[in-house]
Amino acid sequence: WLSFMNNITFCKVFTPGRLCLLGEHTDWVALISKDNYGQAIICNLNLGIYLRGCKSNKFFYKFGRKSIHSDKDTLKNYINDDFFSYVIATFYVLYNRYSIPGVYIDCYKMTLPMKKGLSSSAAICVAIIDLCSKIYNLKIPLKLQMELAFEAEILTGSKCGKMDQCCALGTGIYDLKFYDDNIVINPIHVPSKLIFVLVDLNGNKNTTKILSDLNRAYIGDKGVLNNSIKQFLNQISNCYVDQVIESLKSNDIKTVGQLLNEYQMLFDEHLTQYCDELKAPLLHNFIDCMKHHSDVFACKGVGSQGDGFAQMLLIDENRAREIIRFVKRKYGYQCYLITSE
């Protein structure tokens, strides 16, 4: 592999992760609840996945010290591999659609933490599709790239919706509306840059279980409790997304923070009863601590929620760095300073 790398010109791609400000879980609700739409706001990050690759007659993928290689006939046997499932599923989808013989892929850099609610699984699917499209000159349109990445995730057994694949849009802030199988995407212009601190809570998070539990609760017949999850994901969440969009456009970041904090409280009230993962003691202890810091306008869960990451919204970058020093000193948590520019 190393000698091979020295004698070839590689195609390179970068795919960002995404931060969901609010509206989590409404994408898959739109897929199973035909009479309702979902809505979310995402901020695509400067953290992401870097791939390089070239043509091959077999499939080869390398990340750090781990690697996997297979011919196209045995590829599907590896889809349930814990570490490589999304990678294998993505190439399997591409092979079936475009009959490409194989590809060498080196994930030579990753700044996006995995399994923390920042869409690492969708990002790797999108990145591989983008890379193969460039290597084989497939000219796959952006929307189709997102569809293929979604197909690959579903192939692994995930019950995700179509929000995460919007990392294919590149950096920026976007309003996403989910209508059944379709997505309407509108960029959001915010007059001033947004400042986020993302905090790795060093906890365990099982997104597959969260999605499975909530899907089961939403579809099942559980009387009053069942109505609670539908009320939040069909009505309350969309109402808050609309309010946050208006506040972002008018540059009222303080109100954005208030709305995000209220959203987290309502999320907990309506959804944690269906999934133990969402009780997230690390996340909620951290949120309680941050309530005492006036510079932190909002503190809430990330992605599907759970004890993966927390997000904080601030308005001053210097104060954000002070908060990072405080968090590292008090908790030892890894922090990432993210801006919308």
CSV table of C-alpha atoms in Angstrom, one decimal:
chain,number,residue,atom,x,y,z
A,1,TRP,CA,0.0,0.0,0.0
A,2,LEU,CA,2.7,2.5,0.9
A,3,SER,CA,4.7,1.9,-2.3
A,4,PHE,CA,1.4,2.1,-4.3
A,5,MET,CA,0.7,5.5,-2.7
A,6,ASN,CA,4.0,6.9,-3.8
A,7,ASN,CA,3.3,6.3,-7.5
A,8,ILE,CA,-0.2,7.5,-8.0
A,9,THR,CA,-2.0,10.8,-8.2
A,10,PHE,CA,-4.9,10.8,-5.7
A,11,CYS,CA,-8.3,12.5,-5.9
A,12,LYS,CA,-9.2,14.2,-2.6
A,13,VAL,CA,-12.5,15.2,-1.0
A,14,PHE,CA,-13.6,16.8,2.3
A,15,THR,CA,-17.0,16.3,3.8
A,16,PRO,CA,-18.1,18.2,6.9
A,17,GLY,CA,-20.0,17.0,9.9
A,18,ARG,CA,-23.2,18.8,10.9
A,19,LEU,CA,-24.5,20.3,14.1
A,20,CYS,CA,-28.3,20.2,14.4
A,21,LEU,CA,-29.4,23.3,16.4
A,22,LEU,CA,-32.9,21.9,16.9
A,23,GLY,CA,-35.4,19.8,15.1
A,24,GLU,CA,-33.7,16.5,15.8
A,25,HIS,CA,-35.7,13.4,14.9
A,26,THR,CA,-38.3,15.2,12.8
A,27,ASP,CA,-36.7,13.9,9.6
A,28,TRP,CA,-37.6,10.3,10.1
A,29,VAL,CA,-41.1,11.3,11.5
A,30,ALA,CA,-41.8,12.8,8.0
A,31,LEU,CA,-41.0,9.5,6.4
A,32,ILE,CA,-43.5,7.5,8.5
A,33,SER,CA,-46.1,10.2,9.2
A,34,LYS,CA,-47.4,11.2,5.7
A,35,ASP,CA,-49.7,13.9,7.0
A,36,ASN,CA,-47.0,15.9,8.7
A,37,TYR,CA,-43.7,17.6,7.8
A,38,GLY,CA,-40.5,17.8,9.8
A,39,GLN,CA,-38.2,20.8,10.1
A,40,ALA,CA,-34.7,21.4,11.5
A,41,ILE,CA,-31.9,23.9,11.4
A,42,ILE,CA,-28.4,22.6,10.9
A,43,CYS,CA,-25.0,24.2,10.8
A,44,ASN,CA,-22.4,22.3,8.8
A,45,LEU,CA,-19.0,22.4,10.5
A,46,ASN,CA,-15.4,22.9,9.6
A,47,LEU,CA,-14.8,19.5,11.3
A,48,GLY,CA,-15.0,16.6,8.9
A,49,ILE,CA,-13.6,13.7,7.0
A,50,TYR,CA,-10.7,13.8,4.5
A,51,LEU,CA,-10.4,11.1,1.9
A,52,ARG,CA,-8.1,10.4,-1.0
A,53,GLY,CA,-8.4,7.6,-3.5
A,54,CYS,CA,-8.0,6.2,-7.0
A,55,LYS,CA,-9.4,3.5,-9.3
A,56,SER,CA,-8.9,-0.2,-8.5
A,57,ASN,CA,-10.3,-3.5,-9.6
A,58,LYS,CA,-11.0,-4.3,-5.9
A,59,PHE,CA,-12.3,-2.4,-2.9
A,60,PHE,CA,-9.8,-1.2,-0.3
A,61,TYR,CA,-10.4,1.2,2.6
A,62,LYS,CA,-7.8,2.3,5.1
A,63,PHE,CA,-8.2,4.4,8.3
A,64,GLY,CA,-5.3,4.6,10.7
A,65,ARG,CA,-4.1,1.1,11.4
A,66,LYS,CA,-7.4,-0.5,10.3
A,67,SER,CA,-8.1,-1.5,6.8
A,68,ILE,CA,-10.4,-3.8,4.8
A,69,HIS,CA,-10.3,-5.1,1.3
A,70,SER,CA,-12.7,-7.3,-0.7
A,71,ASP,CA,-13.7,-8.1,-4.2
A,72,LYS,CA,-17.2,-7.0,-5.3
A,73,ASP,CA,-18.7,-10.6,-5.0
A,74,THR,CA,-18.0,-10.9,-1.3
A,75,LEU,CA,-18.5,-7.2,-0.4
A,76,LYS,CA,-22.0,-7.6,1.1
A,77,ASN,CA,-20.7,-10.1,3.7
A,78,TYR,CA,-18.9,-7.3,5.5
A,79,ILE,CA,-21.9,-4.8,5.7
A,80,ASN,CA,-22.5,-5.8,9.3
A,81,ASP,CA,-18.9,-5.2,10.3
A,82,ASP,CA,-19.1,-2.9,13.4
A,83,PHE,CA,-16.3,-0.5,12.3
A,84,PHE,CA,-16.6,-0.6,8.5
A,85,SER,CA,-20.4,-1.1,8.0
A,86,TYR,CA,-21.1,2.4,6.6
A,87,VAL,CA,-18.1,2.3,4.3
A,88,ILE,CA,-18.9,-1.1,2.9
A,89,ALA,CA,-22.6,-0.4,2.5
A,90,THR,CA,-21.8,2.8,0.6
A,91,PHE,CA,-19.5,1.2,-1.9
A,92,TYR,CA,-22.0,-1.7,-2.3
A,93,VAL,CA,-24.7,0.8,-3.3
A,94,LEU,CA,-22.4,2.5,-5.8
A,95,TYR,CA,-21.3,-0.8,-7.3
A,96,ASN,CA,-24.9,-2.0,-7.8
A,97,ARG,CA,-25.9,1.3,-9.4
A,98,TYR,CA,-22.8,2.2,-11.5
A,99,SER,CA,-20.9,-1.2,-11.7
A,100,ILE,CA,-17.6,0.4,-10.8
A,101,PRO,CA,-15.0,-2.4,-10.3
A,102,GLY,CA,-13.4,-1.1,-7.1
A,103,VAL,CA,-11.6,1.8,-5.4
A,104,TYR,CA,-8.6,2.5,-3.2
A,105,ILE,CA,-9.6,4.8,-0.3
A,106,ASP,CA,-7.4,6.3,2.3
A,107,CYS,CA,-9.1,8.2,5.1
A,108,TYR,CA,-5.9,10.1,5.8
A,109,LYS,CA,-7.4,12.7,8.2
A,110,MET,CA,-10.5,12.9,10.4
A,111,THR,CA,-11.2,15.9,12.6
A,112,LEU,CA,-14.8,14.9,13.2
A,113,PRO,CA,-15.4,12.8,16.3
A,114,MET,CA,-17.3,9.5,15.7
A,115,LYS,CA,-20.6,8.5,17.4
A,116,LYS,CA,-21.1,11.8,19.1
A,117,GLY,CA,-24.1,13.2,17.2
A,118,LEU,CA,-22.2,15.2,14.6
A,119,SER,CA,-23.2,13.0,11.7
A,120,SER,CA,-20.0,11.0,11.2
A,121,SER,CA,-21.8,8.0,9.7
A,122,ALA,CA,-23.6,10.1,7.1
A,123,ALA,CA,-20.4,12.1,6.4
A,124,ILE,CA,-18.3,9.0,5.6
A,125,CYS,CA,-21.1,7.8,3.2
A,126,VAL,CA,-21.3,11.2,1.5
A,127,ALA,CA,-17.5,11.4,1.3
A,128,ILE,CA,-17.1,8.0,-0.4
A,129,ILE,CA,-19.9,8.8,-2.9
A,130,ASP,CA,-18.3,12.2,-3.7
A,131,LEU,CA,-14.8,10.6,-4.1
A,132,CYS,CA,-16.0,7.8,-6.3
A,133,SER,CA,-18.0,10.2,-8.4
A,134,LYS,CA,-14.9,12.2,-9.0
A,135,ILE,CA,-12.6,9.2,-9.6
A,136,TYR,CA,-14.9,7.6,-12.2
A,137,ASN,CA,-16.3,10.9,-13.5
A,138,LEU,CA,-19.8,9.7,-12.6
A,139,LYS,CA,-21.0,13.3,-12.2
A,140,ILE,CA,-23.5,12.3,-9.5
A,141,PRO,CA,-25.7,15.4,-8.7
A,142,LEU,CA,-25.7,16.6,-5.1
A,143,LYS,CA,-29.3,15.6,-4.4
A,144,LEU,CA,-28.6,12.1,-5.7
A,145,GLN,CA,-25.4,11.9,-3.6
A,146,MET,CA,-27.6,12.5,-0.6
A,147,GLU,CA,-30.1,9.9,-1.7
A,148,LEU,CA,-27.4,7.3,-2.2
A,149,ALA,CA,-25.9,8.0,1.2
A,150,PHE,CA,-29.3,7.6,2.8
A,151,GLU,CA,-29.7,4.3,1.0
A,152,ALA,CA,-26.3,3.1,2.3
A,153,GLU,CA,-27.2,4.0,5.9
A,154,ILE,CA,-30.5,2.2,5.7
A,155,LEU,CA,-28.6,-0.9,4.4
A,156,THR,CA,-26.7,-1.0,7.7
A,157,GLY,CA,-30.0,-1.3,9.6
A,158,SER,CA,-30.1,2.3,10.7
A,159,LYS,CA,-33.6,3.8,11.1
A,160,CYS,CA,-32.4,7.4,10.4
A,161,GLY,CA,-34.1,10.1,8.5
A,162,LYS,CA,-32.7,12.3,5.8
A,163,MET,CA,-31.2,15.2,7.8
A,164,ASP,CA,-27.7,13.9,8.2
A,165,GLN,CA,-26.9,13.5,4.5
A,166,CYS,CA,-27.3,17.3,4.2
A,167,CYS,CA,-23.6,17.4,5.2
A,168,ALA,CA,-23.1,17.1,1.4
A,169,LEU,CA,-24.2,20.8,1.2
A,170,GLY,CA,-20.9,22.0,2.5
A,171,THR,CA,-20.4,24.6,5.3
A,172,GLY,CA,-23.2,27.0,6.2
A,173,ILE,CA,-26.5,27.2,8.1
A,174,TYR,CA,-29.6,25.7,6.6
A,175,ASP,CA,-33.3,25.4,7.2
A,176,LEU,CA,-34.5,21.9,6.2
A,177,LYS,CA,-38.1,20.9,5.7
A,178,PHE,CA,-38.9,17.2,5.3
A,179,TYR,CA,-42.0,16.2,3.3
A,180,ASP,CA,-42.3,12.5,3.2
A,181,ASP,CA,-39.4,11.5,1.0
A,182,ASN,CA,-38.5,15.0,-0.1
A,183,ILE,CA,-36.3,17.8,1.4
A,184,VAL,CA,-36.7,21.5,0.8
A,185,ILE,CA,-33.4,23.3,1.7
A,186,ASN,CA,-33.0,27.0,2.3
A,187,PRO,CA,-29.8,28.7,3.4
A,188,ILE,CA,-30.2,31.0,6.4
A,189,HIS,CA,-28.4,34.3,6.4
A,190,VAL,CA,-27.4,35.4,9.9
A,191,PRO,CA,-25.9,39.0,10.0
A,192,SER,CA,-23.3,38.1,12.6
A,193,LYS,CA,-21.4,34.8,13.0
A,194,LEU,CA,-22.6,32.3,15.5
A,195,ILE,CA,-20.2,30.9,18.1
A,196,PHE,CA,-20.6,27.4,19.4
A,197,VAL,CA,-18.6,25.4,21.8
A,198,LEU,CA,-19.1,21.6,21.3
A,199,VAL,CA,-18.2,19.5,24.4
A,200,ASP,CA,-17.4,15.8,24.3
A,201,LEU,CA,-19.0,14.4,27.4
A,202,ASN,CA,-16.9,11.2,27.3
A,203,GLY,CA,-20.1,9.2,27.6
A,204,ASN,CA,-21.5,6.3,25.7
A,205,LYS,CA,-24.1,7.0,23.0
A,206,ASN,CA,-26.1,4.4,21.0
A,207,THR,CA,-27.8,6.3,18.2
A,208,THR,CA,-29.2,3.1,16.6
A,209,LYS,CA,-31.0,2.3,19.9
A,210,ILE,CA,-32.3,5.9,20.3
A,211,LEU,CA,-33.8,5.8,16.9
A,212,SER,CA,-35.2,2.3,17.3
A,213,ASP,CA,-36.8,3.1,20.7
A,214,LEU,CA,-38.4,6.4,19.4
A,215,ASN,CA,-39.6,4.8,16.2
A,216,ARG,CA,-41.2,2.0,18.2
A,217,ALA,CA,-42.9,4.5,20.5
A,218,TYR,CA,-44.1,6.7,17.7
A,219,ILE,CA,-45.6,3.9,15.7
A,220,GLY,CA,-46.9,1.8,18.6
A,221,ASP,CA,-50.2,2.2,20.3
A,222,LYS,CA,-49.4,3.6,23.7
A,223,GLY,CA,-52.3,5.8,24.4
A,224,VAL,CA,-51.5,9.1,26.2
A,225,LEU,CA,-47.7,8.5,26.2
A,226,ASN,CA,-47.9,7.8,22.4
A,227,ASN,CA,-49.6,11.1,21.9
A,228,SER,CA,-46.9,12.9,23.8
A,229,ILE,CA,-44.1,12.0,21.3
A,230,LYS,CA,-46.4,12.8,18.3
A,231,GLN,CA,-47.3,16.2,19.8
A,232,PHE,CA,-43.7,17.2,20.2
A,233,LEU,CA,-42.3,15.9,16.9
A,234,ASN,CA,-45.2,16.9,14.8
A,235,GLN,CA,-46.2,20.3,16.3
A,236,ILE,CA,-44.1,21.7,19.1
A,237,SER,CA,-40.7,21.2,17.4
A,238,ASN,CA,-41.7,22.8,14.1
A,239,CYS,CA,-43.1,25.8,16.0
A,240,TYR,CA,-39.8,26.4,17.8
A,241,VAL,CA,-37.8,26.0,14.5
A,242,ASP,CA,-39.8,28.7,12.9
A,243,GLN,CA,-39.2,31.0,15.9
A,244,VAL,CA,-35.5,30.4,15.8
A,245,ILE,CA,-35.2,31.1,12.1
A,246,GLU,CA,-36.9,34.5,12.6
A,247,SER,CA,-34.6,35.3,15.5
A,248,LEU,CA,-31.5,34.3,13.5
A,249,LYS,CA,-32.5,36.4,10.5
A,250,SER,CA,-33.0,39.4,12.8
A,251,ASN,CA,-29.7,38.7,14.6
A,252,ASP,CA,-31.4,38.3,18.0
A,253,ILE,CA,-29.0,35.7,19.3
A,254,LYS,CA,-30.1,36.0,22.9
A,255,THR,CA,-33.7,35.0,21.9
A,256,VAL,CA,-32.2,32.1,19.9
A,257,GLY,CA,-30.5,30.9,23.1
A,258,GLN,CA,-33.7,31.2,25.1
A,259,LEU,CA,-35.6,29.2,22.5
A,260,LEU,CA,-33.0,26.5,22.4
A,261,ASN,CA,-33.1,26.1,26.2
A,262,GLU,CA,-36.9,25.9,26.2
A,263,TYR,CA,-36.7,23.3,23.4
A,264,GLN,CA,-34.4,21.1,25.4
A,265,MET,CA,-36.7,21.2,28.4
A,266,LEU,CA,-39.7,20.2,26.2
A,267,PHE,CA,-37.6,17.5,24.4
A,268,ASP,CA,-36.9,16.0,27.8
A,269,GLU,CA,-40.5,16.3,29.0
A,270,HIS,CA,-41.9,14.6,25.9
A,271,LEU,CA,-39.3,12.1,24.8
A,272,THR,CA,-37.0,10.8,27.5
A,273,GLN,CA,-39.7,8.5,28.8
A,274,TYR,CA,-39.4,6.3,25.7
A,275,CYS,CA,-35.6,5.7,25.8
A,276,ASP,CA,-33.2,5.3,28.7
A,277,GLU,CA,-30.4,6.6,26.5
A,278,LEU,CA,-32.1,10.0,26.4
A,279,LYS,CA,-32.0,10.4,30.2
A,280,ALA,CA,-28.3,11.2,29.6
A,281,PRO,CA,-27.1,12.0,33.1
A,282,LEU,CA,-23.8,13.5,31.9
A,283,LEU,CA,-25.6,15.8,29.5
A,284,HIS,CA,-28.1,17.0,32.0
A,285,ASN,CA,-25.6,17.5,34.8
A,286,PHE,CA,-23.6,19.6,32.3
A,287,ILE,CA,-26.6,21.6,31.3
A,288,ASP,CA,-27.4,22.4,34.9
A,289,CYS,CA,-23.8,23.6,35.5
A,290,MET,CA,-23.8,25.9,32.5
A,291,LYS,CA,-27.1,27.6,33.6
A,292,HIS,CA,-25.0,29.7,36.0
A,293,HIS,CA,-22.8,31.2,33.2
A,294,SER,CA,-24.4,34.3,31.8
A,295,ASP,CA,-22.2,34.2,28.7
A,296,VAL,CA,-23.7,30.8,27.7
A,297,PHE,CA,-26.9,31.7,25.9
A,298,ALA,CA,-27.9,28.1,25.4
A,299,CYS,CA,-26.8,24.6,26.3
A,300,LYS,CA,-28.5,21.5,24.8
A,301,GLY,CA,-27.9,18.0,23.4
A,302,VAL,CA,-26.5,17.2,20.0
A,303,GLY,CA,-27.8,15.1,17.2
A,304,SER,CA,-30.1,12.3,18.4
A,305,GLN,CA,-29.2,13.5,21.9
A,306,GLY,CA,-27.8,11.2,24.7
A,307,ASP,CA,-24.4,11.4,26.4
A,308,GLY,CA,-22.4,12.1,23.3
A,309,PHE,CA,-21.8,15.9,22.8
A,310,ALA,CA,-23.3,19.0,24.3
A,311,GLN,CA,-23.6,22.3,22.3
A,312,MET,CA,-23.3,25.8,23.8
A,313,LEU,CA,-24.2,29.0,22.0
A,314,LEU,CA,-22.3,32.1,22.9
A,315,ILE,CA,-21.8,35.6,21.4
A,316,ASP,CA,-18.3,36.5,22.2
A,317,GLU,CA,-15.3,34.4,21.0
A,318,ASN,CA,-13.0,35.5,23.8
A,319,ARG,CA,-15.6,34.5,26.4
A,320,ALA,CA,-16.1,31.2,24.6
A,321,ARG,CA,-12.4,30.5,25.0
A,322,GLU,CA,-12.7,31.2,28.8
A,323,ILE,CA,-15.6,28.8,29.0
A,324,ILE,CA,-13.5,26.2,27.3
A,325,ARG,CA,-10.7,26.6,29.8
A,326,PHE,CA,-13.3,26.3,32.6
A,327,VAL,CA,-14.8,23.2,31.2
A,328,LYS,CA,-11.5,21.5,30.7
A,329,ARG,CA,-10.3,22.4,34.2
A,330,LYS,CA,-13.6,21.3,35.9
A,331,TYR,CA,-14.5,18.2,33.8
A,332,GLY,CA,-11.5,17.4,31.7
A,333,TYR,CA,-13.8,17.4,28.6
A,334,GLN,CA,-12.5,18.0,25.1
A,335,CYS,CA,-14.0,21.1,23.6
A,336,TYR,CA,-14.3,22.4,20.0
A,337,LEU,CA,-14.8,26.1,19.2
A,338,ILE,CA,-17.0,26.4,16.1
A,339,THR,CA,-18.2,29.5,14.2
A,340,SER,CA,-20.7,29.8,11.4
A,341,GLU,CA,-18.1,31.5,9.2
